[in-house]
Amino acid sequence: MVGKAYDCVLNPLGAVRFLFDKEVGSGPIDAHGRDWGVHGLFTRTLFEDGGLSQVPEINSVPLHSIPANSLVRFRGMVQDMFNSEYYIGAYKDGDAWRTTKYSDVAAVPSCSESSMKIWERRPLYCVPVPGENLWVKDAFTPLDAQLPHSPTCSDPITNRKRSRPEEEMDAEDTEMITDVTETAPDNKRSCEGADLNLETKNCHDDPCNLNMPLGEKKLLPCLVKVYDGLDADLKLNDVVEFIGVLTFDPELTVHPGTVGESVDCIHGSFLDEDISAQLPASRVPRLHSILHRKLSSDQLFQAMPMNTLGQLYPDALSRSSFEELRSSLVARFTEVLGGDGLAAEYLLLHLLSRVHARVEPMAVGKLSLNIVEPRPMKDGSTSFIQMVSHTISTLLPRSHLMSLSLEFLNEKLIAPKKNYSSNRLMTGDLQLADGTHLMLDETVLRSGQLNDIGLQNVHFLKNMMEWQKVEYDFEFYKMEMSTDVAVLVLSAARSRLFPSDVVLPLRPTRGFSSDFPVENLWRWRIYLAAARAGDHTIDPTIQKVLEEELVSARQEDRSLGPEVFHRWLTLARLLSLSYGESTLSLERWNMVREMERRLTERLRVC
Amino acid sequence: MEGAPPTLVWGTNISVQDVNQAVQRFLRNYREKPTDQEGKYIQLLEQVMEMEEDSLNVNARNILEYDEDLYVKMVRYPLEVLAIFDIVLMDMAVRLRPLWEKHIQVRIFNLKDTVNMRDLNPSDIEKMVSVKGMIIRCSSIIPEIKESFFRCLVCGYSPPPSGVDRGQVEEPTRCGRPECAALNSMALIHNRCRFADKQIVRLQETPDAIPEGETPHTVSLLMHDRLVDAAKPGDRVEITGVFRAMSVRVGPTQRTLKSLFKTYIDCLHLKKSDKGRLQAEDPLERDIQSDNYASFHEGDISPLEQEEQIQKLKALSKLPDIYERLTRSLAPSIWELEDIKKGLLCQLFGGTAKKLKSGASFRGDMNVLMVGDPGTSKSQLLQYVHKLAPRGIYTSGRGSSAVGLTAYVTKDPETGETVLESGALVLSDRGICCIDEFDKMSDNARSMLHEVMEQQTVSVAKSGIIATLNARTSVLACANPSGSRYNPRMSVIDNIQLPPTLLSRFDLIYLVLDKPDEQTDRRLARHLVALHYENPEVQSQQSLDLPTLTAYVTYARQHIHPKLSDEAAEDLISGYVAMRRKGNFPGSSKKVITATPRQLESLIRISEALARIRYSDVVERCDAAEALRLLEVALQQSATDHSTGTIDMDLITTGVSASERTRRASLVMAVRNLISEKMQAGGSTMRLMQLLEELRKESSSELSLQDLRTALTSLASEGVISFQGDGIRRL
């Protein structure tokens, strides 16, 4: 053959085997199955030679349209990390060594120990990024695969209208699926054993076992297997793009049912860590990751295909456009918030906040905000909440609106919990990737009885707001996982249940406006991400001034405690960042003091 | 190759004979001290045979010490070497007692290195490993067939029982009796087969071994015979065993293998981690250890390194400012509140528990209550102690119904057995139970605390089970004052609003009050700014990092048991008597927290803890003095107006720096001297301004009217003078 003997995208395994054969030819086989040049090859082809755009995304492209064993991409959050899997990585077939790396081989011929090598890989359970907004999804979808509707939303009302038929379609879809599964056994009536197996399997298939975050229904989770210890830099709740081989081996999922009552059965229930057995391949595709890259919220834009962004990126980062974008965005927020400029400023700073340091047990840099809108019922305040949530969802990559009704709080735990019988971490709504925005709608909370679960949920939310930590329940002990989730509470009166860093009574002067100009959207998104990721320092002279200011403020007003100072310092930092400045100036500090003064005045009137 | 080739362990160049001899040498000759008469393992073997046991524990470190080569071989080829061990042991047993028939198994423990569960990898397969973790599930006991017994259905002939390897029963296809030789007539007779117990247990990493942002790993363990049910879910154990991977056939009849392996550890030895490693070495320490002290955290360091670390800790304890240094290291992110931190430090170290011959016992654990204004970082302190304490449990009084502050009875859904599930207090046995929002706790839950805090047990009487569980825990609680903010116009008792029965069980009750002071404000401001901008200047203050602090505390709790010296005892008694007298101030009856004999116990505990902090075996006078001071500061005694029970906010001493304290003390001295000079007992009154003038003449430093008032108030509380409005009268 002329040129390459393989095609990296269509036949990645061919490439792997080709390199493997070369490696075997050059010397004795490695006991640990270290990389034999596969990473290098794929990095070159995908990132340097621009092969990446040809790799389909299984987030958006229907699975059945992709042939098995081809190279695909998957963008998701690491939701659960399993034990390492030991597999027969290479075995001697006759005289030649064969490798099963990056593939799901159900079985290999029985052979002696000397003619096979045991290697390890790490399975990770990944789910679609919780709360990821539509525009991010669209941006990652290649144009030809995009659904006919326009990617950017223009109006929450039409948006909702449009989403209706989709939901209906969804319902139909799932109905059809259940139809299929119901009729399937009919075809096989002949063999009763298989029938039984299928039925018992169906019970296990219920969505909760798939552990989808935030009630996600449309998208698929993915079982990713990571090789060569590349999982070392991956942590729980990281958002990662995996590039690897999509495999589908139906045999693997059938086995557990057919093993029957051999002695292994008891072993099976306890020893078997083969997670694949629990997850039907039809619902959870397998991906053998060759390369992966983390997508934290500011890296997200770099990872997006160029066609959506064009030359926007460098432009938005220049200093002058920073200020211009800032003022236009604040003007926009003012519109949304009914003409309340102060609230718009606070909202902007809130959206920029992130945990930039941890001084145990404190999370420095977080700024939770409580917007108080005392007229929930007049002129349909649900639309106000919808509007804020919509505004945020069109600007930030990941956001989630949680309606804190009694039923919701009492229904199920929102913090993850380990289930030892299935050996999996059952997710909760608070298992969110860093940089996700969480909006709590407290206006729907009616008085009533909170049960045990409700109490714990409130405790979880409070903990998250106060310490940016979520307790994961491992039954024998609890583990605190650090999070970085900005929390915005919307309530009719100052929220006592969820004390925020900033309490902001809204003073609307006109109706809440909802029309959203589209032209600046992308630039705002990039602005927010860039400002949020900015670095910030302080000059020693300014530091002295700040100290003096704090001391004299406290001398004047004894009620100013450390928490107020924390807030001021956080605000000052965020305000500087919002102007694209990397050091704090006195001007910004005075602006913060002025903002705080106006806010205090407002609170006093309340 | 010459002569008869030595038998080699398959696939290696290890000679079976060599290993056999090495094992014999080791078992025969190993002595812990060269002076010992008989080899350690000979003695142990005799003991085992005496007790009719079936296993002999062998300390791997002994092997390492005696014959490193053997140790290496054993770790790398455990199956082969252990088989040789067993054979040698049998030989020795028969030699000791010719009629001995029972099989004695070797159980190796205490390997040189413990592996982290997540670091196990394919190269560890078939090697001996040692892993620490927590047991999360145990299967029911599985009978595993060891010897099969068959009988011919045609003629009734039974061949002798045959051994079974790995669960595969070889069924004879035809009767073994030549006369019969019937085909497919052999049936397994279950009652006459021999079975052994087997159990599969799942081990999970303990929280301290999990890197941040990861989920815990688990590993399956295979337990045999004696090890079955040796540990229960929730136990922290260290196990030694052989790491194995099992290939699985796709189907019972197919020749192909599944490409995935199942891994497990064939368990040889199990040790509950609570009983620390030190126990095996030093019989003297056993008593302390079996008392279940949180064991010294060793990780995977060798005794040498451990010794080194102990030396380092001891060197630390010799520092003159160790007390201050430790105080600084405790919750460095929280500003001021130094005296409270000192109190918490004492709680962490704890006093010594005493058991009298009469059976009465005195707890060594201290209980601390913090009452104070919201936003004074009480919760943060709590969180910090919770992290630091050997076995800390954090719970909020408000959610205590959900968290289970005490033990409760549940039915196991699988077995239907009634199980006692222990709650926070039992779980923190030998630790510290941190209770936030103590005031919000229901009276019911709080009443349980009475027993816990004095008797250190929890009694459960439900579903026909009456159980008393140990809850030797220190309670650290924090609460808001009754009006959510401290009301200076109300008495202390009215502000705290907790039943006095419960209050008296707290050794230290801190009133955390916010009080204006420019100096502290300035430091607070600098601290906060630094926190937000990571200024190295402030962070360089000398303090211990968290692991060192934990090690320091743990070592002290285990090894230092201070005794009261006579002088210190004298001081404590006189201090207590003075306190008692103060409480009996006329008209004070129910308005202040009066000293009771419990306070004397508290004083002893605190002074013991202070001695422990210095790693001193004797409680000195300085400890007693500091204990008295701490108790006084905690209650803001010096600031309390004993006639009304209210606190003079200007007099609060918490958060006052040491230099400020000495300045005040010297001022009081000066005033006292002046008064005794100028005034006669019961004589005429003196104006306040007049006194101020006099004082200003004498001292060079700045003196405000406020300072003088403060000094006079404390003199008044001592009963030296009476102080009304503007006039001062000497009594």
mmCIF file of C-alpha atoms in Angstrom, chain B residues 380-646:
data_model
loop_
_atom_site.group_PDB
_atom_site.id
_atom_site.type_symbol
_atom_site.label_atom_id
_atom_site.label_comp_id
_atom_site.label_asym_id
_atom_site.label_seq_id
_atom_site.Cartn_x
_atom_site.Cartn_y
_atom_site.Cartn_z
ATOM 1 C CA GLN B 380 -14.756 26.982 62.075
ATOM 2 C CA LEU B 381 -12.947 26.042 65.247
ATOM 3 C CA LEU B 382 -15.247 23.082 65.547
ATOM 4 C CA GLN B 383 -14.532 22.000 62.004
ATOM 5 C CA TYR B 384 -10.863 22.265 62.644
ATOM 6 C CA VAL B 385 -10.865 20.212 65.802
ATOM 7 C CA HIS B 386 -12.999 17.667 64.053
ATOM 8 C CA LYS B 387 -10.334 17.294 61.400
ATOM 9 C CA LEU B 388 -7.535 17.077 63.896
ATOM 10 C CA ALA B 389 -9.036 14.792 66.493
ATOM 11 C CA PRO B 390 -8.026 11.135 66.311
ATOM 12 C CA ARG B 391 -11.592 10.088 65.857
ATOM 13 C CA GLY B 392 -13.634 13.160 65.354
ATOM 14 C CA ILE B 393 -17.287 13.218 64.518
ATOM 15 C CA TYR B 394 -18.989 16.389 63.485
ATOM 16 C CA THR B 395 -22.682 16.751 63.897
ATOM 17 C CA SER B 396 -25.139 19.535 64.088
ATOM 18 C CA GLY B 397 -27.551 19.611 66.967
ATOM 19 C CA ARG B 398 -30.289 20.681 64.645
ATOM 20 C CA GLY B 399 -30.123 17.647 62.412
ATOM 21 C CA SER B 400 -29.360 15.252 65.192
ATOM 22 C CA SER B 401 -32.456 13.203 64.517
ATOM 23 C CA ALA B 402 -31.092 12.369 61.109
ATOM 24 C CA VAL B 403 -27.487 11.931 62.056
ATOM 25 C CA GLY B 404 -28.192 9.770 65.043
ATOM 26 C CA LEU B 405 -26.429 11.270 67.957
ATOM 27 C CA THR B 406 -26.596 8.034 69.872
ATOM 28 C CA ALA B 407 -26.986 4.405 69.051
ATOM 29 C CA TYR B 408 -30.216 3.117 67.680
ATOM 30 C CA VAL B 409 -31.626 -0.231 66.839
ATOM 31 C CA THR B 410 -32.441 -1.293 63.308
ATOM 32 C CA LYS B 411 -33.437 -4.448 61.588
ATOM 33 C CA ASP B 412 -30.991 -5.658 58.996
ATOM 34 C CA PRO B 413 -32.947 -5.750 55.753
ATOM 35 C CA GLU B 414 -31.101 -8.836 54.502
ATOM 36 C CA THR B 415 -31.019 -11.071 57.493
ATOM 37 C CA GLY B 416 -33.786 -9.569 59.573
ATOM 38 C CA GLU B 417 -31.390 -9.487 62.489
ATOM 39 C CA THR B 418 -31.711 -6.699 64.948
ATOM 40 C CA VAL B 419 -28.560 -4.648 64.803
ATOM 41 C CA LEU B 420 -27.276 -1.881 66.937
ATOM 42 C CA GLU B 421 -26.213 0.969 64.782
ATOM 43 C CA SER B 422 -24.012 3.263 66.656
ATOM 44 C CA GLY B 423 -24.373 6.957 66.273
ATOM 45 C CA ALA B 424 -22.007 9.819 66.489
ATOM 46 C CA LEU B 425 -21.083 9.472 70.115
ATOM 47 C CA VAL B 426 -20.252 5.804 70.011
ATOM 48 C CA LEU B 427 -18.410 6.259 66.762
ATOM 49 C CA SER B 428 -16.250 8.876 68.357
ATOM 50 C CA ASP B 429 -15.304 6.616 71.244
ATOM 51 C CA ARG B 430 -11.824 7.774 72.224
ATOM 52 C CA GLY B 431 -12.221 10.790 70.040
ATOM 53 C CA ILE B 432 -13.941 14.088 70.055
ATOM 54 C CA CYS B 433 -17.568 14.566 69.190
ATOM 55 C CA CYS B 434 -18.176 18.039 67.863
ATOM 56 C CA ILE B 435 -21.726 19.247 68.182
ATOM 57 C CA ASP B 436 -22.632 22.417 66.418
ATOM 58 C CA GLU B 437 -25.751 24.369 67.295
ATOM 59 C CA PHE B 438 -25.965 22.706 70.664
ATOM 60 C CA ASP B 439 -28.771 25.021 71.714
ATOM 61 C CA LYS B 440 -30.938 23.829 68.855
ATOM 62 C CA MET B 441 -30.697 20.236 69.956
ATOM 63 C CA SER B 442 -33.871 18.627 71.151
ATOM 64 C CA ASP B 443 -34.104 18.097 74.881
ATOM 65 C CA ASN B 444 -34.418 14.415 74.286
ATOM 66 C CA ALA B 445 -31.114 14.065 72.524
ATOM 67 C CA ARG B 446 -29.485 16.372 74.997
ATOM 68 C CA SER B 447 -30.573 14.305 77.944
ATOM 69 C CA MET B 448 -28.660 11.373 76.481
ATOM 70 C CA LEU B 449 -25.562 13.469 76.816
ATOM 71 C CA HIS B 450 -25.790 13.471 80.592
ATOM 72 C CA GLU B 451 -24.762 9.889 80.745
ATOM 73 C CA VAL B 452 -22.184 10.197 78.025
ATOM 74 C CA MET B 453 -20.434 13.137 79.542
ATOM 75 C CA GLU B 454 -20.032 11.780 83.025
ATOM 76 C CA GLN B 455 -20.203 7.976 82.841
ATOM 77 C CA GLN B 456 -18.912 7.816 79.298
ATOM 78 C CA THR B 457 -21.336 5.158 78.243
ATOM 79 C CA VAL B 458 -24.522 5.075 76.229
ATOM 80 C CA SER B 459 -27.348 2.821 77.272
ATOM 81 C CA VAL B 460 -29.737 1.602 74.684
ATOM 82 C CA ALA B 461 -32.897 -0.172 75.596
ATOM 83 C CA LYS B 462 -34.960 -0.988 72.580
ATOM 84 C CA SER B 463 -36.501 -4.038 70.995
ATOM 85 C CA GLY B 464 -35.693 -6.043 74.062
ATOM 86 C CA ILE B 465 -31.995 -5.369 73.865
ATOM 87 C CA ILE B 466 -30.395 -3.457 76.664
ATOM 88 C CA ALA B 467 -26.879 -2.562 75.809
ATOM 89 C CA THR B 468 -24.347 -0.261 77.317
ATOM 90 C CA LEU B 469 -21.888 0.960 74.767
ATOM 91 C CA ASN B 470 -18.691 2.732 75.498
ATOM 92 C CA ALA B 471 -18.642 6.325 74.511
ATOM 93 C CA ARG B 472 -15.434 7.578 75.989
ATOM 94 C CA THR B 473 -15.624 10.738 74.056
ATOM 95 C CA SER B 474 -14.893 14.355 74.628
ATOM 96 C CA VAL B 475 -17.718 16.629 73.709
ATOM 97 C CA LEU B 476 -17.001 19.893 72.027
ATOM 98 C CA ALA B 477 -20.190 21.828 71.635
ATOM 99 C CA CYS B 478 -20.969 25.284 70.524
ATOM 100 C CA ALA B 479 -24.125 27.255 70.963
ATOM 101 C CA ASN B 480 -25.532 30.684 70.440
ATOM 102 C CA PRO B 481 -26.731 32.664 73.427
ATOM 103 C CA SER B 482 -30.444 32.397 74.106
ATOM 104 C CA GLY B 483 -31.199 35.674 72.386
ATOM 105 C CA SER B 484 -28.956 34.665 69.465
ATOM 106 C CA ARG B 485 -26.723 37.571 70.462
ATOM 107 C CA TYR B 486 -25.122 37.949 73.868
ATOM 108 C CA ASN B 487 -27.056 40.364 75.947
ATOM 109 C CA PRO B 488 -24.728 42.165 78.357
ATOM 110 C CA ARG B 489 -27.615 43.250 80.503
ATOM 111 C CA MET B 490 -28.545 39.697 81.324
ATOM 112 C CA SER B 491 -26.638 37.328 83.534
ATOM 113 C CA VAL B 492 -24.378 34.660 82.091
ATOM 114 C CA ILE B 493 -26.736 31.881 83.071
ATOM 115 C CA ASP B 494 -29.675 33.613 81.447
ATOM 116 C CA ASN B 495 -27.666 34.074 78.313
ATOM 117 C CA ILE B 496 -26.579 30.483 78.008
ATOM 118 C CA GLN B 497 -29.957 28.999 78.873
ATOM 119 C CA LEU B 498 -28.835 25.440 79.299
ATOM 120 C CA PRO B 499 -29.772 23.294 82.279
ATOM 121 C CA PRO B 500 -27.151 23.659 85.010
ATOM 122 C CA THR B 501 -26.902 19.875 85.306
ATOM 123 C CA LEU B 502 -25.513 19.790 81.802
ATOM 124 C CA LEU B 503 -23.451 22.927 82.215
ATOM 125 C CA SER B 504 -21.565 21.571 85.173
ATOM 126 C CA ARG B 505 -20.388 18.657 83.055
ATOM 127 C CA PHE B 506 -18.418 20.934 80.820
ATOM 128 C CA ASP B 507 -14.892 21.484 82.021
ATOM 129 C CA LEU B 508 -14.497 24.700 80.144
ATOM 130 C CA ILE B 509 -17.272 27.014 79.125
ATOM 131 C CA TYR B 510 -16.135 29.765 76.868
ATOM 132 C CA LEU B 511 -18.057 32.914 76.291
ATOM 133 C CA VAL B 512 -16.902 34.044 72.894
ATOM 134 C CA LEU B 513 -17.750 37.684 72.841
ATOM 135 C CA ASP B 514 -16.938 40.256 70.286
ATOM 136 C CA LYS B 515 -15.187 43.195 71.823
ATOM 137 C CA PRO B 516 -13.750 46.351 70.306
ATOM 138 C CA ASP B 517 -9.995 46.710 70.346
ATOM 139 C CA GLU B 518 -8.014 48.519 67.719
ATOM 140 C CA GLN B 519 -4.985 46.314 68.055
ATOM 141 C CA THR B 520 -6.885 43.158 67.311
ATOM 142 C CA ASP B 521 -8.749 44.884 64.517
ATOM 143 C CA ARG B 522 -5.525 45.796 62.854
ATOM 144 C CA ARG B 523 -4.230 42.271 63.068
ATOM 145 C CA LEU B 524 -7.501 40.941 61.800
ATOM 146 C CA ALA B 525 -7.353 43.309 58.849
ATOM 147 C CA ARG B 526 -3.814 42.285 57.968
ATOM 148 C CA HIS B 527 -4.698 38.654 58.321
ATOM 149 C CA LEU B 528 -7.692 38.922 56.030
ATOM 150 C CA VAL B 529 -5.910 40.884 53.345
ATOM 151 C CA ALA B 530 -3.118 38.347 53.396
ATOM 152 C CA LEU B 531 -5.625 35.553 53.139
ATOM 153 C CA HIS B 532 -7.037 37.008 49.970
ATOM 154 C CA TYR B 533 -3.739 37.897 48.398
ATOM 155 C CA GLU B 534 -1.495 35.121 49.649
ATOM 156 C CA ASN B 535 1.076 37.291 51.264
ATOM 157 C CA PRO B 536 3.980 35.151 52.448
ATOM 158 C CA GLU B 537 4.866 37.573 55.220
ATOM 159 C CA VAL B 538 2.146 36.509 57.566
ATOM 160 C CA GLN B 539 2.202 32.842 56.739
ATOM 161 C CA SER B 540 5.796 32.469 57.813
ATOM 162 C CA GLN B 541 4.908 32.531 61.460
ATOM 163 C CA GLN B 542 6.232 29.509 63.239
ATOM 164 C CA SER B 543 3.631 26.839 63.487
ATOM 165 C CA LEU B 544 3.421 23.109 63.068
ATOM 166 C CA ASP B 545 1.768 21.587 60.050
ATOM 167 C CA LEU B 546 -1.258 19.420 60.504
ATOM 168 C CA PRO B 547 0.407 15.969 60.310
ATOM 169 C CA THR B 548 3.052 16.955 62.834
ATOM 170 C CA LEU B 549 0.424 18.362 65.123
ATOM 171 C CA THR B 550 -1.611 15.168 64.885
ATOM 172 C CA ALA B 551 1.442 13.040 65.544
ATOM 173 C CA TYR B 552 2.382 15.227 68.477
ATOM 174 C CA VAL B 553 -1.042 14.901 70.025
ATOM 175 C CA THR B 554 -1.308 11.184 69.380
ATOM 176 C CA TYR B 555 2.055 10.425 70.872
ATOM 177 C CA ALA B 556 1.250 12.444 73.960
ATOM 178 C CA ARG B 557 -2.086 10.736 74.419
ATOM 179 C CA GLN B 558 -0.457 7.356 74.195
ATOM 180 C CA HIS B 559 2.729 7.751 76.091
ATOM 181 C CA ILE B 560 2.509 10.609 78.519
ATOM 182 C CA HIS B 561 0.586 10.047 81.717
ATOM 183 C CA PRO B 562 1.406 12.902 84.028
ATOM 184 C CA LYS B 563 0.964 12.764 87.783
ATOM 185 C CA LEU B 564 0.126 15.695 90.018
ATOM 186 C CA SER B 565 3.012 16.999 92.055
ATOM 187 C CA ASP B 566 2.288 17.970 95.649
ATOM 188 C CA GLU B 567 2.924 21.646 95.114
ATOM 189 C CA ALA B 568 0.664 21.727 92.070
ATOM 190 C CA ALA B 569 -2.043 19.960 94.037
ATOM 191 C CA GLU B 570 -1.739 22.565 96.777
ATOM 192 C CA ASP B 571 -2.103 25.349 94.248
ATOM 193 C CA LEU B 572 -5.116 23.776 92.646
ATOM 194 C CA ILE B 573 -6.813 23.342 95.982
ATOM 195 C CA SER B 574 -6.274 26.892 97.056
ATOM 196 C CA GLY B 575 -7.395 28.109 93.662
ATOM 197 C CA TYR B 576 -10.511 26.034 93.903
ATOM 198 C CA VAL B 577 -11.299 27.284 97.374
ATOM 199 C CA ALA B 578 -10.946 30.863 96.176
ATOM 200 C CA MET B 579 -13.272 30.151 93.319
ATOM 201 C CA ARG B 580 -15.779 28.593 95.647
ATOM 202 C CA ARG B 581 -15.677 31.636 97.832
ATOM 203 C CA LYS B 582 -16.341 33.907 94.895
ATOM 204 C CA GLY B 583 -19.352 31.884 93.954
ATOM 205 C CA ASN B 584 -20.717 32.367 97.429
ATOM 206 C CA PHE B 585 -20.745 36.107 97.071
ATOM 207 C CA PRO B 586 -23.841 37.320 98.843
ATOM 208 C CA GLY B 587 -26.841 37.501 96.601
ATOM 209 C CA SER B 588 -25.185 35.756 93.722
ATOM 210 C CA SER B 589 -27.043 32.523 94.343
ATOM 211 C CA LYS B 590 -28.264 31.495 90.926
ATOM 212 C CA LYS B 591 -26.844 34.156 88.730
ATOM 213 C CA VAL B 592 -23.352 32.894 88.094
ATOM 214 C CA ILE B 593 -21.783 29.593 87.358
ATOM 215 C CA THR B 594 -20.530 28.543 90.724
ATOM 216 C CA ALA B 595 -17.688 26.196 91.325
ATOM 217 C CA THR B 596 -18.578 22.639 92.259
ATOM 218 C CA PRO B 597 -16.371 19.653 92.982
ATOM 219 C CA ARG B 598 -16.642 18.969 89.268
ATOM 220 C CA GLN B 599 -14.600 22.093 88.684
ATOM 221 C CA LEU B 600 -11.845 20.701 90.841
ATOM 222 C CA GLU B 601 -11.793 17.615 88.676
ATOM 223 C CA SER B 602 -11.729 19.867 85.650
ATOM 224 C CA LEU B 603 -8.777 21.742 87.043
ATOM 225 C CA ILE B 604 -6.898 18.513 87.538
ATOM 226 C CA ARG B 605 -7.686 17.390 84.006
ATOM 227 C CA ILE B 606 -6.653 20.690 82.512
ATOM 228 C CA SER B 607 -3.389 20.803 84.395
ATOM 229 C CA GLU B 608 -2.674 17.225 83.358
ATOM 230 C CA ALA B 609 -3.344 18.126 79.770
ATOM 231 C CA LEU B 610 -0.992 21.074 80.094
ATOM 232 C CA ALA B 611 1.734 18.814 81.402
ATOM 233 C CA ARG B 612 1.096 16.473 78.520
ATOM 234 C CA ILE B 613 1.574 19.307 76.104
ATOM 235 C CA ARG B 614 5.086 19.653 77.466
ATOM 236 C CA TYR B 615 5.581 15.872 77.406
ATOM 237 C CA SER B 616 6.176 16.102 81.102
ATOM 238 C CA ASP B 617 5.346 13.249 83.461
ATOM 239 C CA VAL B 618 4.773 15.572 86.371
ATOM 240 C CA VAL B 619 2.178 18.297 86.704
ATOM 241 C CA GLU B 620 4.121 21.320 87.853
ATOM 242 C CA ARG B 621 3.019 24.462 89.562
ATOM 243 C CA CYS B 622 3.048 26.385 86.305
ATOM 244 C CA ASP B 623 0.519 23.951 84.882
ATOM 245 C CA ALA B 624 -1.743 24.443 87.848
ATOM 246 C CA ALA B 625 -1.510 28.198 87.537
ATOM 247 C CA GLU B 626 -2.291 28.098 83.834
ATOM 248 C CA ALA B 627 -5.189 25.717 84.447
ATOM 249 C CA LEU B 628 -6.668 28.111 86.953
ATOM 250 C CA ARG B 629 -6.205 30.968 84.561
ATOM 251 C CA LEU B 630 -7.833 29.090 81.697
ATOM 252 C CA LEU B 631 -10.841 28.176 83.756
ATOM 253 C CA GLU B 632 -11.190 31.724 84.909
ATOM 254 C CA VAL B 633 -10.778 33.216 81.466
ATOM 255 C CA ALA B 634 -13.244 30.785 80.014
ATOM 256 C CA LEU B 635 -16.027 31.920 82.252
ATOM 257 C CA GLN B 636 -14.988 35.531 82.063
ATOM 258 C CA GLN B 637 -14.930 35.270 85.833
ATOM 259 C CA SER B 638 -12.800 38.323 86.235
ATOM 260 C CA ALA B 639 -15.262 40.319 84.204
ATOM 261 C CA THR B 640 -18.339 39.095 85.956
ATOM 262 C CA ASP B 641 -20.074 41.266 88.407
ATOM 263 C CA HIS B 642 -20.917 38.630 90.912
ATOM 264 C CA SER B 643 -23.736 40.493 92.515
ATOM 265 C CA THR B 644 -25.815 40.635 89.368
ATOM 266 C CA GLY B 645 -24.251 37.928 87.266
ATOM 267 C CA THR B 646 -23.745 40.235 84.329
#
